[in-house]
Short mmCIF file of C-alpha atoms in Angstrom, two decimals:
data_model
loop_
_atom_site.label_atom_id
_atom_site.label_comp_id
_atom_site.label_asym_id
_atom_site.label_seq_id
_atom_site.Cartn_x
_atom_site.Cartn_y
_atom_site.Cartn_z
CA MET A 1 -0.12 0.07 -0.04
CA LYS A 2 2.40 2.45 -0.69
CA ARG A 3 0.60 5.22 -1.71
CA PHE A 4 -0.45 5.46 1.70
CA LEU A 5 -3.08 3.39 3.51
CA ILE A 6 -4.33 3.17 -0.37
CA GLY A 7 -7.18 1.24 0.54
CA LEU A 8 -6.84 0.36 3.47
CA PHE A 9 -7.22 4.23 5.23
CA SER A 10 -10.05 2.80 3.92
CA ILE A 11 -10.51 -0.05 6.24
CA LEU A 12 -9.11 2.46 9.22
CA ILE A 13 -11.28 5.10 8.18
CA VAL A 14 -14.53 3.79 8.26
CA GLY A 15 -12.87 2.67 11.85
CA VAL A 16 -13.39 6.47 12.01
CA VAL A 17 -16.57 7.15 10.47
CA GLY A 18 -18.82 4.11 11.81
CA ILE A 19 -16.43 0.76 13.28
CA ALA A 20 -15.01 3.62 15.46
CA SER A 21 -18.06 4.77 16.17
CA TYR A 22 -18.70 1.73 18.72
CA ALA A 23 -15.38 2.02 20.31
CA VAL A 24 -14.21 5.89 20.20
CA TRP A 25 -17.01 7.51 21.69
CA THR A 26 -16.87 5.19 24.56
CA THR A 27 -13.82 7.79 26.07
CA HIS A 28 -13.46 11.48 25.90
CA GLY A 29 -9.79 11.31 25.68
CA ALA A 30 -9.93 9.19 22.59
CA ILE A 31 -12.03 11.66 20.94
CA GLU A 32 -9.90 15.02 21.80
CA LYS A 33 -5.98 12.94 20.72
CA ILE A 34 -7.44 12.69 17.04
CA HIS A 35 -9.97 16.30 16.76
CA LYS A 36 -8.65 18.47 14.22
CA ASP A 37 -11.66 21.19 13.25
CA SER A 38 -12.05 21.56 9.77
CA SER A 39 -12.94 24.69 7.52
CA ILE A 40 -16.41 23.13 7.01
CA LYS A 41 -19.49 25.81 7.97
CA THR A 42 -20.84 24.85 11.61
CA SER A 43 -24.39 24.60 10.23
CA ASP A 44 -23.08 21.87 7.86
CA LYS A 45 -20.83 19.68 10.60
CA ALA A 46 -21.66 16.41 11.20
CA ASP A 47 -21.80 17.65 14.44
CA THR A 48 -25.21 19.45 14.03
CA LEU A 49 -26.04 17.00 11.96
CA THR A 50 -25.79 13.42 13.47
CA LYS A 51 -27.78 15.41 16.21
CA SER A 52 -30.92 14.99 14.60
CA GLY A 53 -30.19 11.45 12.79
CA LYS A 54 -29.73 13.37 9.18
CA PRO A 55 -27.26 11.64 6.09
CA ILE A 56 -23.72 12.88 6.24
CA ALA A 57 -20.99 12.90 3.36
CA ILE A 58 -17.42 12.02 4.99
CA LEU A 59 -14.29 12.58 2.73
CA LEU A 60 -11.90 9.41 3.95
CA LEU A 61 -8.19 10.75 2.98
CA GLY A 62 -4.85 8.04 3.11
CA THR A 63 -1.45 9.56 3.65
CA ASP A 64 1.28 8.13 2.96
CA THR A 65 3.52 9.60 5.93
CA GLY A 66 5.19 7.06 7.47
CA ALA A 67 4.50 4.73 4.75
CA LEU A 68 7.73 3.11 3.31
CA ASP A 69 10.55 4.75 5.69
CA ARG A 70 8.83 7.98 4.80
CA SER A 71 8.10 10.90 7.57
CA TYR A 72 7.87 14.30 5.80
CA LYS A 73 3.54 15.40 4.91
CA GLY A 74 2.67 13.21 2.58
CA ARG A 75 -0.08 13.15 0.02
CA THR A 76 -3.11 11.77 0.08
CA ASP A 77 -2.82 8.71 -2.57
CA SER A 78 -6.43 7.09 -0.88
CA MET A 79 -9.39 9.33 -1.13
CA MET A 80 -12.85 7.90 -0.96
CA ILE A 81 -16.57 9.78 -0.16
CA ALA A 82 -18.61 7.84 2.91
CA VAL A 83 -22.47 8.75 2.32
CA ILE A 84 -23.68 7.60 5.65
CA ASN A 85 -27.54 7.09 5.94
CA PRO A 86 -29.70 6.47 8.62
CA LYS A 87 -33.16 6.90 7.30
CA THR A 88 -32.83 4.05 3.96
CA LYS A 89 -30.07 2.50 6.09
CA LYS A 90 -27.44 2.49 3.35
CA THR A 91 -23.86 3.42 3.34
CA PHE A 92 -22.07 4.49 -0.14
CA LEU A 93 -18.82 4.92 -1.29
CA LEU A 94 -17.17 5.85 -3.71
CA SER A 95 -13.56 5.73 -4.79
CA LEU A 96 -11.88 9.41 -6.01
CA GLU A 97 -9.19 8.94 -8.56
CA ARG A 98 -6.39 10.18 -7.03
CA ASP A 99 -4.46 11.48 -10.32
CA THR A 100 -7.87 13.48 -11.32
CA PRO A 101 -6.71 17.19 -12.60
CA ILE A 102 -7.26 19.83 -10.00
CA THR A 103 -6.08 23.66 -10.10
CA ILE A 104 -4.64 24.96 -7.18
CA ASP A 105 -2.53 28.67 -7.21
CA GLY A 106 -3.27 28.72 -10.77
CA GLN A 107 -1.33 25.28 -11.48
CA THR A 108 -2.98 21.96 -12.46
CA VAL A 109 -2.10 19.82 -10.36
CA LYS A 110 -3.34 15.76 -9.13
CA LEU A 111 -5.90 15.50 -6.83
CA ASN A 112 -4.40 14.11 -4.02
CA ALA A 113 -1.64 16.78 -3.45
CA ALA A 114 -4.67 19.28 -2.29
CA TYR A 115 -3.62 17.73 1.46
CA ALA A 116 -0.02 18.61 0.79
CA TYR A 117 -0.78 22.08 -0.89
CA GLY A 118 -2.25 22.68 2.65
CA SER A 119 -4.54 20.37 4.88
CA ALA A 120 -7.63 18.33 4.81
CA SER A 121 -9.16 21.23 4.06
CA SER A 122 -7.43 22.13 1.28
CA SER A 123 -8.82 18.63 0.24
CA ILE A 124 -12.03 19.25 1.09
CA LYS A 125 -12.72 21.80 -0.73
CA GLN A 126 -11.34 20.41 -3.86
CA VAL A 127 -13.48 17.58 -3.28
CA GLU A 128 -16.16 19.57 -3.47
CA LYS A 129 -15.72 21.30 -6.28
CA LEU A 130 -14.99 18.12 -8.06
CA VAL A 131 -18.25 16.55 -6.66
CA ASN A 132 -20.41 19.41 -6.43
CA ILE A 133 -22.25 18.64 -3.08
CA LYS A 134 -21.25 19.48 0.50
CA LEU A 135 -18.88 17.53 2.52
CA ASN A 136 -19.76 17.16 6.44
CA GLY A 137 -16.49 16.35 8.08
CA TYR A 138 -13.59 14.44 7.13
CA ALA A 139 -10.78 11.35 8.69
CA LEU A 140 -7.36 11.18 7.66
CA ILE A 141 -5.72 7.95 8.30
CA ASN A 142 -1.59 7.98 8.59
CA MET A 143 0.35 4.88 7.17
CA GLY A 144 2.48 4.43 9.10
CA GLY A 145 0.61 3.15 11.85
CA LEU A 146 -2.17 0.94 9.75
CA GLU A 147 -0.36 -2.38 10.39
CA SER A 148 -0.67 -1.91 13.91
CA ILE A 149 -4.33 -0.82 13.90
CA VAL A 150 -5.63 -4.39 11.49
CA ASP A 151 -3.81 -6.61 13.43
CA SER A 152 -5.62 -4.94 17.23
CA LEU A 153 -8.66 -5.99 14.89
CA GLY A 154 -7.58 -9.00 14.26
CA GLY A 155 -7.82 -9.22 10.66
CA VAL A 156 -9.98 -9.51 7.82
CA THR A 157 -11.24 -11.57 5.66
CA VAL A 158 -11.20 -11.29 1.90
CA THR A 159 -11.36 -13.15 -1.68
CA SER A 160 -8.63 -12.25 -3.49
CA ASN A 161 -10.20 -10.69 -6.76
CA LEU A 162 -6.54 -10.28 -8.55
CA THR A 163 -3.86 -13.38 -8.64
CA PHE A 164 -0.65 -11.39 -7.52
CA THR A 165 2.57 -11.10 -5.41
CA GLU A 166 3.65 -7.81 -3.73
CA PHE A 167 6.33 -7.24 -1.53
CA GLY A 168 6.03 -11.28 -0.60
CA HIS A 169 2.99 -11.88 0.41
CA SER A 170 1.09 -13.76 -3.32
CA PHE A 171 -2.28 -14.00 -3.94
CA VAL A 172 -4.49 -16.11 -5.84
CA LYS A 173 -7.99 -15.07 -7.14
CA GLY A 174 -10.79 -16.86 -5.85
CA THR A 175 -8.59 -17.98 -2.47
CA VAL A 176 -9.81 -16.84 0.60
CA TYR A 177 -7.33 -14.72 2.98
CA ASN A 178 -7.25 -13.75 6.79
CA MET A 179 -5.43 -10.27 5.96
CA LYS A 180 -3.28 -9.14 8.21
CA GLY A 181 -0.77 -6.08 8.96
CA ASN A 182 1.92 -6.08 6.00
CA GLN A 183 -0.28 -8.99 4.03
CA LEU A 184 -3.77 -6.54 3.78
CA LEU A 185 -0.93 -3.45 2.33
CA SER A 186 0.08 -5.33 0.23
CA TYR A 187 -3.06 -6.77 -0.89
CA VAL A 188 -5.23 -2.97 -1.29
CA ARG A 189 -1.95 -1.09 -2.73
CA GLU A 190 -1.11 -3.56 -5.81
CA ARG A 191 -1.96 -1.40 -9.01
CA HIS A 192 0.92 -2.12 -10.95
CA LEU A 193 0.13 -5.53 -12.39
CA ASP A 194 -3.44 -4.51 -12.30
CA PRO A 195 -4.55 -4.91 -15.59
CA ARG A 196 -7.07 -1.67 -14.26
CA GLY A 197 -4.31 0.01 -12.76
CA ASP A 198 -5.34 2.23 -9.86
CA TYR A 199 -9.01 1.72 -10.64
CA GLY A 200 -8.40 -2.09 -9.66
CA ARG A 201 -7.01 -1.04 -6.56
CA GLN A 202 -9.94 0.99 -5.97
CA LEU A 203 -12.02 -2.31 -5.95
CA ARG A 204 -9.88 -4.05 -4.09
CA GLN A 205 -10.44 -0.61 -1.27
CA GLN A 206 -13.61 -0.61 -1.44
CA GLN A 207 -13.36 -4.65 -0.88
CA VAL A 208 -11.11 -4.61 2.52
CA LEU A 209 -13.87 -1.87 3.77
CA ARG A 210 -16.44 -3.79 3.51
CA ALA A 211 -15.13 -6.27 4.92
CA VAL A 212 -14.05 -4.10 7.90
CA ILE A 213 -17.44 -2.69 7.95
CA SER A 214 -19.68 -6.57 7.92
CA LYS A 215 -17.27 -7.66 10.67
CA ALA A 216 -17.97 -4.58 13.05
CA VAL A 217 -21.58 -5.16 12.59
CA SER A 218 -21.58 -8.21 12.89
CA ASN A 219 -19.54 -8.60 15.91
CA PRO A 220 -18.94 -4.96 16.94
CA THR A 221 -17.29 -5.85 20.26
CA THR A 222 -14.06 -6.95 18.40
CA ILE A 223 -13.36 -3.48 18.52
CA PHE A 224 -14.16 -3.01 22.23
CA ASN A 225 -10.56 -2.96 22.93
CA GLN A 226 -8.44 -0.60 25.05
CA LYS A 227 -5.50 -1.79 22.36
CA PHE A 228 -8.08 -0.61 19.18
CA ILE A 229 -8.90 2.17 20.57
CA LYS A 230 -5.46 3.19 21.68
CA ARG A 231 -3.94 2.06 18.28
CA LEU A 232 -6.46 4.37 16.58
CA SER A 233 -6.04 7.68 18.19
CA SER A 234 -2.33 7.60 17.25
CA ASN A 235 -2.47 7.31 13.88
CA ILE A 236 -5.96 9.70 12.82
CA LEU A 237 -6.84 12.83 12.33
CA THR A 238 -11.15 13.99 12.15
CA ASP A 239 -13.36 17.01 12.85
CA LEU A 240 -15.88 14.82 13.82
CA SER A 241 -16.83 15.50 17.80
CA TRP A 242 -17.65 13.38 21.00
CA SER A 243 -21.62 14.08 19.88
CA SER A 244 -20.80 12.78 16.52
CA PHE A 245 -19.12 9.57 17.67
CA LYS A 246 -22.03 9.32 19.80
CA ASN A 247 -24.49 10.42 17.25
CA LEU A 248 -22.94 7.66 14.88
CA ALA A 249 -22.91 4.87 17.31
CA LEU A 250 -26.39 5.46 18.28
CA LYS A 251 -28.49 6.49 15.49
CA TYR A 252 -26.01 5.11 12.17
CA ARG A 253 -25.14 2.14 13.28
CA ALA A 254 -28.16 0.34 10.66
CA ALA A 255 -26.85 2.14 7.42
CA PHE A 256 -23.53 -0.04 7.52
CA GLY A 257 -25.22 -2.54 6.94
CA THR A 258 -25.61 -2.34 3.63
CA VAL A 259 -23.17 -1.40 1.63
CA LYS A 260 -22.60 0.05 -2.17
CA SER A 261 -19.72 1.18 -3.63
CA ASP A 262 -18.41 3.14 -6.77
CA GLN A 263 -15.51 4.52 -8.68
CA MET A 264 -15.34 7.73 -10.88
CA VAL A 265 -13.70 6.92 -13.79
CA GLY A 266 -11.80 9.62 -16.27
CA THR A 267 -10.07 9.10 -19.34
CA GLY A 268 -5.97 9.23 -19.63
CA GLU A 269 -4.42 12.59 -20.68
CA THR A 270 -0.76 14.04 -20.00
CA ILE A 271 -0.88 17.74 -18.78
CA ASN A 272 1.71 19.53 -18.70
CA GLY A 273 4.42 15.96 -19.11
CA GLN A 274 1.61 14.29 -15.99
CA SER A 275 -0.43 11.72 -16.38
CA MET A 276 -4.03 12.07 -15.19
CA GLN A 277 -7.23 11.16 -15.59
CA VAL A 278 -10.02 13.90 -16.32
CA MET A 279 -13.38 13.45 -15.79
CA SER A 280 -15.78 13.99 -18.54
CA GLN A 281 -18.82 16.57 -17.53
CA ALA A 282 -21.00 13.45 -17.52
CA GLU A 283 -18.85 12.02 -15.49
CA LYS A 284 -19.37 14.51 -13.13
CA THR A 285 -22.93 14.59 -13.22
CA ARG A 286 -23.52 10.85 -12.83
CA VAL A 287 -21.41 10.80 -9.83
CA HIS A 288 -23.04 14.12 -8.31
CA ASN A 289 -26.63 12.71 -9.08
CA GLU A 290 -25.54 9.24 -7.52
CA LEU A 291 -24.33 10.99 -4.15
CA GLU A 292 -27.55 13.48 -4.24
CA ARG A 293 -29.43 9.80 -3.99
CA TYR A 294 -27.88 9.05 -1.20
CA LEU A 295 -27.77 11.96 0.99
CA LYS A 296 -31.85 11.82 0.44
#
């Protein structure tokens, strides 16, 4: 998972908006440790919406800080929007293409660079512009501590959708694995051997995330342990408050029972010497409409 929690970000991040809702909200200290505010207006924040049990859209980010001996701020090479709707009892996961071109300070750069240029607020601003919806919060995961977090969960059961070997771990299509730590990172980061490239990697990210959600929902006591809470709080930042976590745990659990996923797909083009994925207006409209549909 070289580019960062690149798919696992999903796994842990769900921990922040869903799975962790069951565990982390039980401890004020843990919430305070992982809280970092964003520029989202008070009226749009998850804190306000979850109080009345309304649908929310959370930006899930994975940063490569600490991954593969990295120590710089990093880019968010894993990016998803999670729409959680307690009324329809459904959750929608949309993978965003990291190579989507955006404009920052007059320069054309990739979407995954928005965080490096500023903060989570920068990423929120760019993603809102891309899909034309309001986001209600974010959750950012540091890949450096991913392995220990996954191990504290006891791993997740996943059926490989591709045959390949990555960083010493081999996978056979159709074979079921109980994945942990480095093995799981190897599974979700591979894109060079996948004929679908980064889009194939996104599918594995979604696959793992659904597996984590399923495990949490079927047996939430799995994550009700101090080891998980401690490791999670050391590797995640979010603008979700104590009240949001509590509301997610009390009012939104049923929404994690049905998880649908999608991808924003573009066309490869070279811009300023960089390989990028350009989204057509038709694709932007399609994605916007899907997000709005799950937010109703």
